[in-house]
PDB file of C-alpha atoms in Angstrom:
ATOM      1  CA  UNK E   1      -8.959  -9.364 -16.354  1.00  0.00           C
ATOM      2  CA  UNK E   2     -12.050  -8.665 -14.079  1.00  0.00           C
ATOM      3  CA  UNK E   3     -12.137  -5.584 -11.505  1.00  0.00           C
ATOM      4  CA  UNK E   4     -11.798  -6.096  -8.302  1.00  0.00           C
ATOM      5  CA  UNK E   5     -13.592  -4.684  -5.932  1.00  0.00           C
ATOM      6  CA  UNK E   6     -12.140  -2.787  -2.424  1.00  0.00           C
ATOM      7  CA  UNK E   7     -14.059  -1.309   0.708  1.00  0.00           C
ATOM      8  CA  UNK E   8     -11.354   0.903   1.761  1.00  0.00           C
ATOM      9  CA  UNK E   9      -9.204   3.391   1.225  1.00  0.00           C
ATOM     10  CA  UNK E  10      -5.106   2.881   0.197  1.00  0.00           C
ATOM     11  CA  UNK E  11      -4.584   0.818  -2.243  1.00  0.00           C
ATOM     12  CA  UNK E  12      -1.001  -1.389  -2.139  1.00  0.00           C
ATOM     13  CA  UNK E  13      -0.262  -3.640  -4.853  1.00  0.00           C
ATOM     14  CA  UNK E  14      -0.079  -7.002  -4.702  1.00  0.00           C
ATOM     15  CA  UNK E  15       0.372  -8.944  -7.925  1.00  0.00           C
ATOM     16  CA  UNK E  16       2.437  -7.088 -10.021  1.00  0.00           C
ATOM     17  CA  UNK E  17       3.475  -9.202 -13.266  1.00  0.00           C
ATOM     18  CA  UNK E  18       3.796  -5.598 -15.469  1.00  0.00           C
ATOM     19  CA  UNK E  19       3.297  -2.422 -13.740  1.00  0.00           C
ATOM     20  CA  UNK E  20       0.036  -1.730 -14.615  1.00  0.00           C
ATOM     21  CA  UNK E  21      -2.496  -0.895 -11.604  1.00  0.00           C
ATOM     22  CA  UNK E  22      -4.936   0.821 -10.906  1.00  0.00           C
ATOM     23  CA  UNK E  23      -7.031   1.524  -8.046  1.00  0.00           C
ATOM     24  CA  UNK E  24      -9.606   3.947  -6.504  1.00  0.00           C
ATOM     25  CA  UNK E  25      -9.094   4.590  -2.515  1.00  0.00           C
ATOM     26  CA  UNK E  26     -12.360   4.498  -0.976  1.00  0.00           C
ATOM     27  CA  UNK E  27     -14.189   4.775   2.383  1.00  0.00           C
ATOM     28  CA  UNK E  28     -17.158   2.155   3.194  1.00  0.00           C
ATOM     29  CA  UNK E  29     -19.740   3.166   0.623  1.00  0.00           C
ATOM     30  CA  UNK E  30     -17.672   4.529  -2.001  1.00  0.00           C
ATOM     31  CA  UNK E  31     -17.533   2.551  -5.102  1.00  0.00           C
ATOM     32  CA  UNK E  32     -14.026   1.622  -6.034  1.00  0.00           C
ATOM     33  CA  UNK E  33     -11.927  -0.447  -8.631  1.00  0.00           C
ATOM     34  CA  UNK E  34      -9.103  -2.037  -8.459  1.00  0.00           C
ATOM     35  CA  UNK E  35      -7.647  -4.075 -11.422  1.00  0.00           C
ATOM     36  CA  UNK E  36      -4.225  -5.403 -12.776  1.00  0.00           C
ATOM     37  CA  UNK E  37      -3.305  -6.170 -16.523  1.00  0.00           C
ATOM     38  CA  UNK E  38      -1.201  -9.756 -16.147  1.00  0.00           C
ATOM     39  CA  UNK E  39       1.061 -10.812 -19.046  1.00  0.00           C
ATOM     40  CA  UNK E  40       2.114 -14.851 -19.484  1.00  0.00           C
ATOM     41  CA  UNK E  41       5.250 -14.090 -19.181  1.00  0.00           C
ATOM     42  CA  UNK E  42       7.264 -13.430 -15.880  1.00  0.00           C
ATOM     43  CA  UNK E  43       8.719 -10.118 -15.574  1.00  0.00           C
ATOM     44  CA  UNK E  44      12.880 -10.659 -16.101  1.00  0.00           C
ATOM     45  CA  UNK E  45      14.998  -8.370 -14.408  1.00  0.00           C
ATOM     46  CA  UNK E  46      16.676  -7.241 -17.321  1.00  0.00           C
ATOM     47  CA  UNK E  47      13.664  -6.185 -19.324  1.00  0.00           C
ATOM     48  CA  UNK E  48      14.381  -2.385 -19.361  1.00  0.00           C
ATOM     49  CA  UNK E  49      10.898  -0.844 -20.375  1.00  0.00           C
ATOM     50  CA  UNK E  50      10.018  -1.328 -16.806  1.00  0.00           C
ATOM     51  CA  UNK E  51      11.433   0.932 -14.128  1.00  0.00           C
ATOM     52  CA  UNK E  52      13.007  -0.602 -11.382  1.00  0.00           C
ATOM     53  CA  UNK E  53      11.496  -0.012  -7.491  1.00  0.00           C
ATOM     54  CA  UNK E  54      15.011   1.431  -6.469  1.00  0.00           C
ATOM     55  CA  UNK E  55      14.686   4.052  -9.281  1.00  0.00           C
ATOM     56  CA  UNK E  56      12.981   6.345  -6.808  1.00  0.00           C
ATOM     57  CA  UNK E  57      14.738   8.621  -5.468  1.00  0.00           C
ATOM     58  CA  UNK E  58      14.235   9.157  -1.729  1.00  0.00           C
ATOM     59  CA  UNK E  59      12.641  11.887   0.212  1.00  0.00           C
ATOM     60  CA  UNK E  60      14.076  13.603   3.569  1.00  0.00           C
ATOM     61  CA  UNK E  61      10.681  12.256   5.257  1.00  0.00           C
ATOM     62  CA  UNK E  62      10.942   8.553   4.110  1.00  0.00           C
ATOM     63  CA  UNK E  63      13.137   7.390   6.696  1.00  0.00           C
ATOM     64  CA  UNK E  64      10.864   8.502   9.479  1.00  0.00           C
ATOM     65  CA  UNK E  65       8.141   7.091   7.453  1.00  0.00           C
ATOM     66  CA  UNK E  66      10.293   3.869   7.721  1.00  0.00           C
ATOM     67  CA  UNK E  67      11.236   3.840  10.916  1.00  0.00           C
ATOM     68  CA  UNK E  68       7.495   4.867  12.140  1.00  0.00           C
ATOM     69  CA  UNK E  69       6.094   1.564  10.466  1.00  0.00           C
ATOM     70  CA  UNK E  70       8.779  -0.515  11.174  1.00  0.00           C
ATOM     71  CA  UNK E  71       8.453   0.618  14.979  1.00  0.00           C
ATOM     72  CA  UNK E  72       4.333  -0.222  15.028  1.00  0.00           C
ATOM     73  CA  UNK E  73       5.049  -3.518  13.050  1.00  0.00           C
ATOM     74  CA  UNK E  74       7.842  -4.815  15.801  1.00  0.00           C
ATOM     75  CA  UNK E  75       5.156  -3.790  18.666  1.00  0.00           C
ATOM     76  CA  UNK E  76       3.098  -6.021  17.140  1.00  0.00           C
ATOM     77  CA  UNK E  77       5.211  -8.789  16.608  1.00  0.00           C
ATOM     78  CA  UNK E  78       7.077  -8.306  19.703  1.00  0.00           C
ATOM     79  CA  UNK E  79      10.409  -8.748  17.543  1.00  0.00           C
ATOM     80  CA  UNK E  80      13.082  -6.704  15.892  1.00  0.00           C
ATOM     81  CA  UNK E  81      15.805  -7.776  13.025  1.00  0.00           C
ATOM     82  CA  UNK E  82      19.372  -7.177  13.430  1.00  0.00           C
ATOM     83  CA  UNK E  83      19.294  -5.389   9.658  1.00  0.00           C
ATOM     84  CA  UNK E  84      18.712  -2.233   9.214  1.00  0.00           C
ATOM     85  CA  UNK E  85      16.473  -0.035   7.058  1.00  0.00           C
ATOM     86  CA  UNK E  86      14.266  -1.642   4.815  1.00  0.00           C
ATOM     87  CA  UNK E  87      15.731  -5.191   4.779  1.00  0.00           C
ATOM     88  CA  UNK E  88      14.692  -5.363   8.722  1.00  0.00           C
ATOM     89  CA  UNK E  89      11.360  -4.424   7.720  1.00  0.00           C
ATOM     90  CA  UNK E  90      11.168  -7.183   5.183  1.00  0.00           C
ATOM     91  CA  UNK E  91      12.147  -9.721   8.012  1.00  0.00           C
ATOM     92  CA  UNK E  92       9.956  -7.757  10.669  1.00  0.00           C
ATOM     93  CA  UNK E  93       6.798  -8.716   8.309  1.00  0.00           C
ATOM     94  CA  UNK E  94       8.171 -12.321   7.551  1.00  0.00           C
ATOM     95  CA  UNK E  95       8.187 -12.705  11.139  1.00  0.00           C
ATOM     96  CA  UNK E  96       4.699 -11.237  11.525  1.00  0.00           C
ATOM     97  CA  UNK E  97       3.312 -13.445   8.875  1.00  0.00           C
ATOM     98  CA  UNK E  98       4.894 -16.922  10.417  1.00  0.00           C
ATOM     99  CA  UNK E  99       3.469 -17.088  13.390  1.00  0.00           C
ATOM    100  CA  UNK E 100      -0.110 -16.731  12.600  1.00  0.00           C
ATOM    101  CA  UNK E 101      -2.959 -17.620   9.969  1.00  0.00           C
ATOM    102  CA  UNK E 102      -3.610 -15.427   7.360  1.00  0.00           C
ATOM    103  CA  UNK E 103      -6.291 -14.219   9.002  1.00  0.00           C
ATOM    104  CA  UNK E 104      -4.904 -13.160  12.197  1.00  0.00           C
ATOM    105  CA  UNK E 105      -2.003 -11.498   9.919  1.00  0.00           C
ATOM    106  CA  UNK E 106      -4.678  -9.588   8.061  1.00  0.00           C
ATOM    107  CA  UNK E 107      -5.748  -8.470  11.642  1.00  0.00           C
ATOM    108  CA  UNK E 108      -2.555  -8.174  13.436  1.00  0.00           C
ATOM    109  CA  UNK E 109      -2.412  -5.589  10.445  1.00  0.00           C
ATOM    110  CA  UNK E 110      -4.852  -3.758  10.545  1.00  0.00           C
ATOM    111  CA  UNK E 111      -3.898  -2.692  14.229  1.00  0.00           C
ATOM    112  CA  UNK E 112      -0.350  -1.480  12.714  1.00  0.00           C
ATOM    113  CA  UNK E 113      -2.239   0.273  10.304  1.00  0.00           C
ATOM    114  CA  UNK E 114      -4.756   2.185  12.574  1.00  0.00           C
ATOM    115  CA  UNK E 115      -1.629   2.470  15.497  1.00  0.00           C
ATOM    116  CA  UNK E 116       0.115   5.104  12.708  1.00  0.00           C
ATOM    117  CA  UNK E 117      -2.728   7.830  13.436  1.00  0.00           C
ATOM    118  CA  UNK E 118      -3.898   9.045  16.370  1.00  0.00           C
ATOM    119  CA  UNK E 119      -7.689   8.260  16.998  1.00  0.00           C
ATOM    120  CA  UNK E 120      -9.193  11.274  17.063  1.00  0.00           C
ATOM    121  CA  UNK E 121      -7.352  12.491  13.814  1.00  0.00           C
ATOM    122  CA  UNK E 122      -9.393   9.395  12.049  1.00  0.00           C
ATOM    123  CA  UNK E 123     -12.682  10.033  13.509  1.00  0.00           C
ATOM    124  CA  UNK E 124     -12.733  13.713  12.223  1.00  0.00           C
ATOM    125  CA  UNK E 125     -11.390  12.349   8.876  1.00  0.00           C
ATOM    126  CA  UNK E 126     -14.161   9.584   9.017  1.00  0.00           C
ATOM    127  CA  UNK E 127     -16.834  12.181  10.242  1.00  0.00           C
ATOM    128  CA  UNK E 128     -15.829  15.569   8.520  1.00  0.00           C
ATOM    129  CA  UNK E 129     -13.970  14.880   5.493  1.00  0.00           C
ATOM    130  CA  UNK E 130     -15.774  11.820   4.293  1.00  0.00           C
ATOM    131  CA  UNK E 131     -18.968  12.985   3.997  1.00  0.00           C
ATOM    132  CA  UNK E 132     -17.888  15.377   1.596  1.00  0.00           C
ATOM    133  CA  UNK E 133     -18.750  15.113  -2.029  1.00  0.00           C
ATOM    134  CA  UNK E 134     -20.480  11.622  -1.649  1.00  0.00           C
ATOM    135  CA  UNK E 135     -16.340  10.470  -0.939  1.00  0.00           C
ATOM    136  CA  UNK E 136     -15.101  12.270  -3.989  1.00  0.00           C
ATOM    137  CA  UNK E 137     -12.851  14.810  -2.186  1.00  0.00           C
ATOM    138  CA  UNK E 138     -11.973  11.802   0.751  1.00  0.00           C
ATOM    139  CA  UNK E 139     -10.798   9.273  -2.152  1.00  0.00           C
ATOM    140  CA  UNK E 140      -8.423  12.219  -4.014  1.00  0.00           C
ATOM    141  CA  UNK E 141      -6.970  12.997  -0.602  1.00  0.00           C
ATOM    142  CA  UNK E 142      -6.102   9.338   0.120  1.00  0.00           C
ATOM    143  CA  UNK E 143      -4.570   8.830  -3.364  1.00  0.00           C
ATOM    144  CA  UNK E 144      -2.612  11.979  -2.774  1.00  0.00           C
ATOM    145  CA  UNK E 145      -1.616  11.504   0.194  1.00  0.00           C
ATOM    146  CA  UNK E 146      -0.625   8.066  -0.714  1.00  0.00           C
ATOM    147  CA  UNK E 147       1.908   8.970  -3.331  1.00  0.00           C
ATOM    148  CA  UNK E 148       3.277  11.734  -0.868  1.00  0.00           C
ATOM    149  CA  UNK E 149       3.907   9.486   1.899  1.00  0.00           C
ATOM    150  CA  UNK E 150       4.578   5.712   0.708  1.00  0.00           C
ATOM    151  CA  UNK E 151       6.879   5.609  -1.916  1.00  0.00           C
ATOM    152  CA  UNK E 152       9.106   4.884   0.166  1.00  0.00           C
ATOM    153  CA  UNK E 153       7.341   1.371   0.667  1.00  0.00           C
ATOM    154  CA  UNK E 154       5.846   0.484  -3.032  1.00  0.00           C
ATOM    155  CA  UNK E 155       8.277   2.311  -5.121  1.00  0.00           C
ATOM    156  CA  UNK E 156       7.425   4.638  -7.838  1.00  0.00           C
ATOM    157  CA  UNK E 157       3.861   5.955  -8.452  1.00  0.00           C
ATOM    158  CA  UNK E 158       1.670   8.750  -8.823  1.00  0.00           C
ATOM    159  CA  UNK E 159      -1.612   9.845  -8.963  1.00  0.00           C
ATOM    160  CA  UNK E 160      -4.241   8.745 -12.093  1.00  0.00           C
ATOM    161  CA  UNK E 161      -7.716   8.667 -12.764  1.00  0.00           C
ATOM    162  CA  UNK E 162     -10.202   6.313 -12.570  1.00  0.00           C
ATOM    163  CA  UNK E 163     -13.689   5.850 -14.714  1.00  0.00           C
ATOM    164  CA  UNK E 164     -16.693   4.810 -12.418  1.00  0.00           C
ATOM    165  CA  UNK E 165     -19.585   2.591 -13.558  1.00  0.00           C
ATOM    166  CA  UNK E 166     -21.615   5.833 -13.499  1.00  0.00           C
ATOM    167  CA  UNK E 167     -19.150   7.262 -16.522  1.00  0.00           C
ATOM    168  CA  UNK E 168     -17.508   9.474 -14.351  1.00  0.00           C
ATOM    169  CA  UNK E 169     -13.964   9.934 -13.575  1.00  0.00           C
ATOM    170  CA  UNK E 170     -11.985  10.847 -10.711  1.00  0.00           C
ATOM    171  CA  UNK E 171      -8.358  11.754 -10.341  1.00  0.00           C
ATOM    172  CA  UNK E 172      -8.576   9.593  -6.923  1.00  0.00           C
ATOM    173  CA  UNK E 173      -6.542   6.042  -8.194  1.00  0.00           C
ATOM    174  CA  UNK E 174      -3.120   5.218  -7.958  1.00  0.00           C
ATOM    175  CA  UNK E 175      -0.704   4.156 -10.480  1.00  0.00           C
ATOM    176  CA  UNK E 176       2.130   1.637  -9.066  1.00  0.00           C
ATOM    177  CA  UNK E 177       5.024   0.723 -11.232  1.00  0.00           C
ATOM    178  CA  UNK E 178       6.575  -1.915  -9.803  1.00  0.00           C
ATOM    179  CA  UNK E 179       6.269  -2.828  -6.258  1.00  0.00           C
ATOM    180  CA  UNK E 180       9.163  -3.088  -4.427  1.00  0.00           C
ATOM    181  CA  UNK E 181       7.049  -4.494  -1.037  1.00  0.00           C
ATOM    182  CA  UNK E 182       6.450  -7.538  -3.158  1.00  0.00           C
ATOM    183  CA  UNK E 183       9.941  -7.585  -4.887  1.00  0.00           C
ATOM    184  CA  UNK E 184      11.849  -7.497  -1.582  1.00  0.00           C
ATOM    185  CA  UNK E 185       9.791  -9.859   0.305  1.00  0.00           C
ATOM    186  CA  UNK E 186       9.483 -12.376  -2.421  1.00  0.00           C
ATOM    187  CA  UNK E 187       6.547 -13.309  -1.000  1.00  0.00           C
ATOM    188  CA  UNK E 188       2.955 -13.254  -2.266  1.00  0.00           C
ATOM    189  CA  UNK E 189       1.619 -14.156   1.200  1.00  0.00           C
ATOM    190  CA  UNK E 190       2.873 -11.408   3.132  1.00  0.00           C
ATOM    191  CA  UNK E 191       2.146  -8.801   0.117  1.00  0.00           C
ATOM    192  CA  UNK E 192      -1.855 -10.104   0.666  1.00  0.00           C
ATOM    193  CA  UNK E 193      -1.828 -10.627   4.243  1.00  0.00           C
ATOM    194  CA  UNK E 194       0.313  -7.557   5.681  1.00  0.00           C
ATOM    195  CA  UNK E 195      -0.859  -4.842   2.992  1.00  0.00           C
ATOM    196  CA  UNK E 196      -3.276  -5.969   0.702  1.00  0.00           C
ATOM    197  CA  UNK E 197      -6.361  -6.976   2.414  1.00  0.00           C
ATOM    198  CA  UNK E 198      -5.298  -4.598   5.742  1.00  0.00           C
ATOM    199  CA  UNK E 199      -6.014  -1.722   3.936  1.00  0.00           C
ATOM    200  CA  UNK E 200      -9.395  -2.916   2.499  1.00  0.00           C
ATOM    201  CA  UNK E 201     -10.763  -3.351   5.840  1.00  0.00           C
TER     202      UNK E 201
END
C-alpha cells in the first residue's frame, strides 16, 4: 500500500484492518509518512494475535484527559450525552458529525483541537521548539507526547521509528495497535472527520 502523506503533527488512526501503522508527526514543512498494511480479511473479534483496545491499562491522568476533550467537544456541539465516560464521548462526536458536512466537521475539529492548549503555549512551541533540528526534535516530542497523553483515546501504542526518503530514521512515528476511537464509534466517518484529517491541518 502507498504512503500517505500528512502536514501536521499527531497522528490518529483511522483504518485499522490489522494493527499495523505507522506515522511520523510533523509540523508544516516536515516531511512525514503515514501508511497502513490492510489484509482481505476483516479483523474477527476472536482472532487473539491482536490485542484488544481495552487491554490498556489506564493511567491516573486519563480521566482528566477524558473529561478535558469531552468538555471542548460538547462546547462545540452545544450538546452533552446522558452516558458517561467514554461512551458519552462516542455519542458527543456522533452528534458533532450529524449535523454538518464533512468539511465543517473537519473544522468544527480543529477548533476542539487548538481549544485544548492555551495560545501562547502553541506559538512558543510553533516559534521555539520547531525550528529546532529542521523539526527533528518537534516531531519526537509530538510522538512522545502522544503516547503519554492519548492512550486513553486510541488504545495501546508506543513510540517507533520511521525511515525518511533521505535514508534517515527518526524515533518520531507512532505505532497504534488497534484503535479503539474507530472500534467504539463504528464509524469510519467520524474516525476521518473528527481525528483524522483535524490533526493534519
Amino acid at each position: 500500500m502507498k504512503a500517505v502523506a500528512l502536514l501536521r503533527p499527531l497522528y490518529i488512526p483511522s483504518f485499522p484492518s490489522r494493527p499495523n501503522f505507522y506515522c511520523l508527526p510533523k509540523r508544516t514543512n516536515l516531511p512525514a509518512s503515514c501508511s497502513s498494511h490492510r489484509t482481505e480479511s476483516p479483523v474477527k473479534a476472536e482472532d487473539s494475535t491482536i490485542p484488544r483496545s481495552e487491554d490498556y491499562r489506564y493511567q491516573f491522568y486519563d480521566d482528566w484527559f477524558l473529561a478535558l476533550f469531552r468538555n471542548k467537544m460538547v462546547k462545540e456541539v452545544g450538546w452533552d450525552s446522558e452516558k458517561a465516560g467514554y461512551d458519552g464521548l462516542i455519542e458527543v462526536a456522533s452528534r458533532l458529525m450529524s449535523r454538518r458536512t464533512p468539511s465543517d466537521t473537519t473544522d468544527a475539529a480543529v477548533r476542539i483541537l487548538r481549544s485544548l492548549f492555551p495560545p501562547f503555549l502553541l506559538h512558543l512551541y510553533k516559534s521555539l521548539v520547531s525550528p529546532i533540528g529542521g523539526g527533528k526534535l518537534a516531531a519526537m516530542m509530538v510522538a512522545r507526547v502522544t503516547v503519554i497523553t492519548c492512550q486513553w483515546l486510541m488504545g495501546i501504542c508506543k513510540v517507533n521509528s520511521v525511515d525518511l526518503p533521505d535514508g534517515s530514521s527518526w524515533e518520531s512515528g507512532v505505532f497504534v495497535e488497534r484503535c479503539k476511537y474507530l472500534e467504539e464509534s463504528k464509524c469510519v466517518g467520524i474516525c476521518v472527520n473528527t481525528c483524522k484529517l483535524p490533526t493534519q491541518m
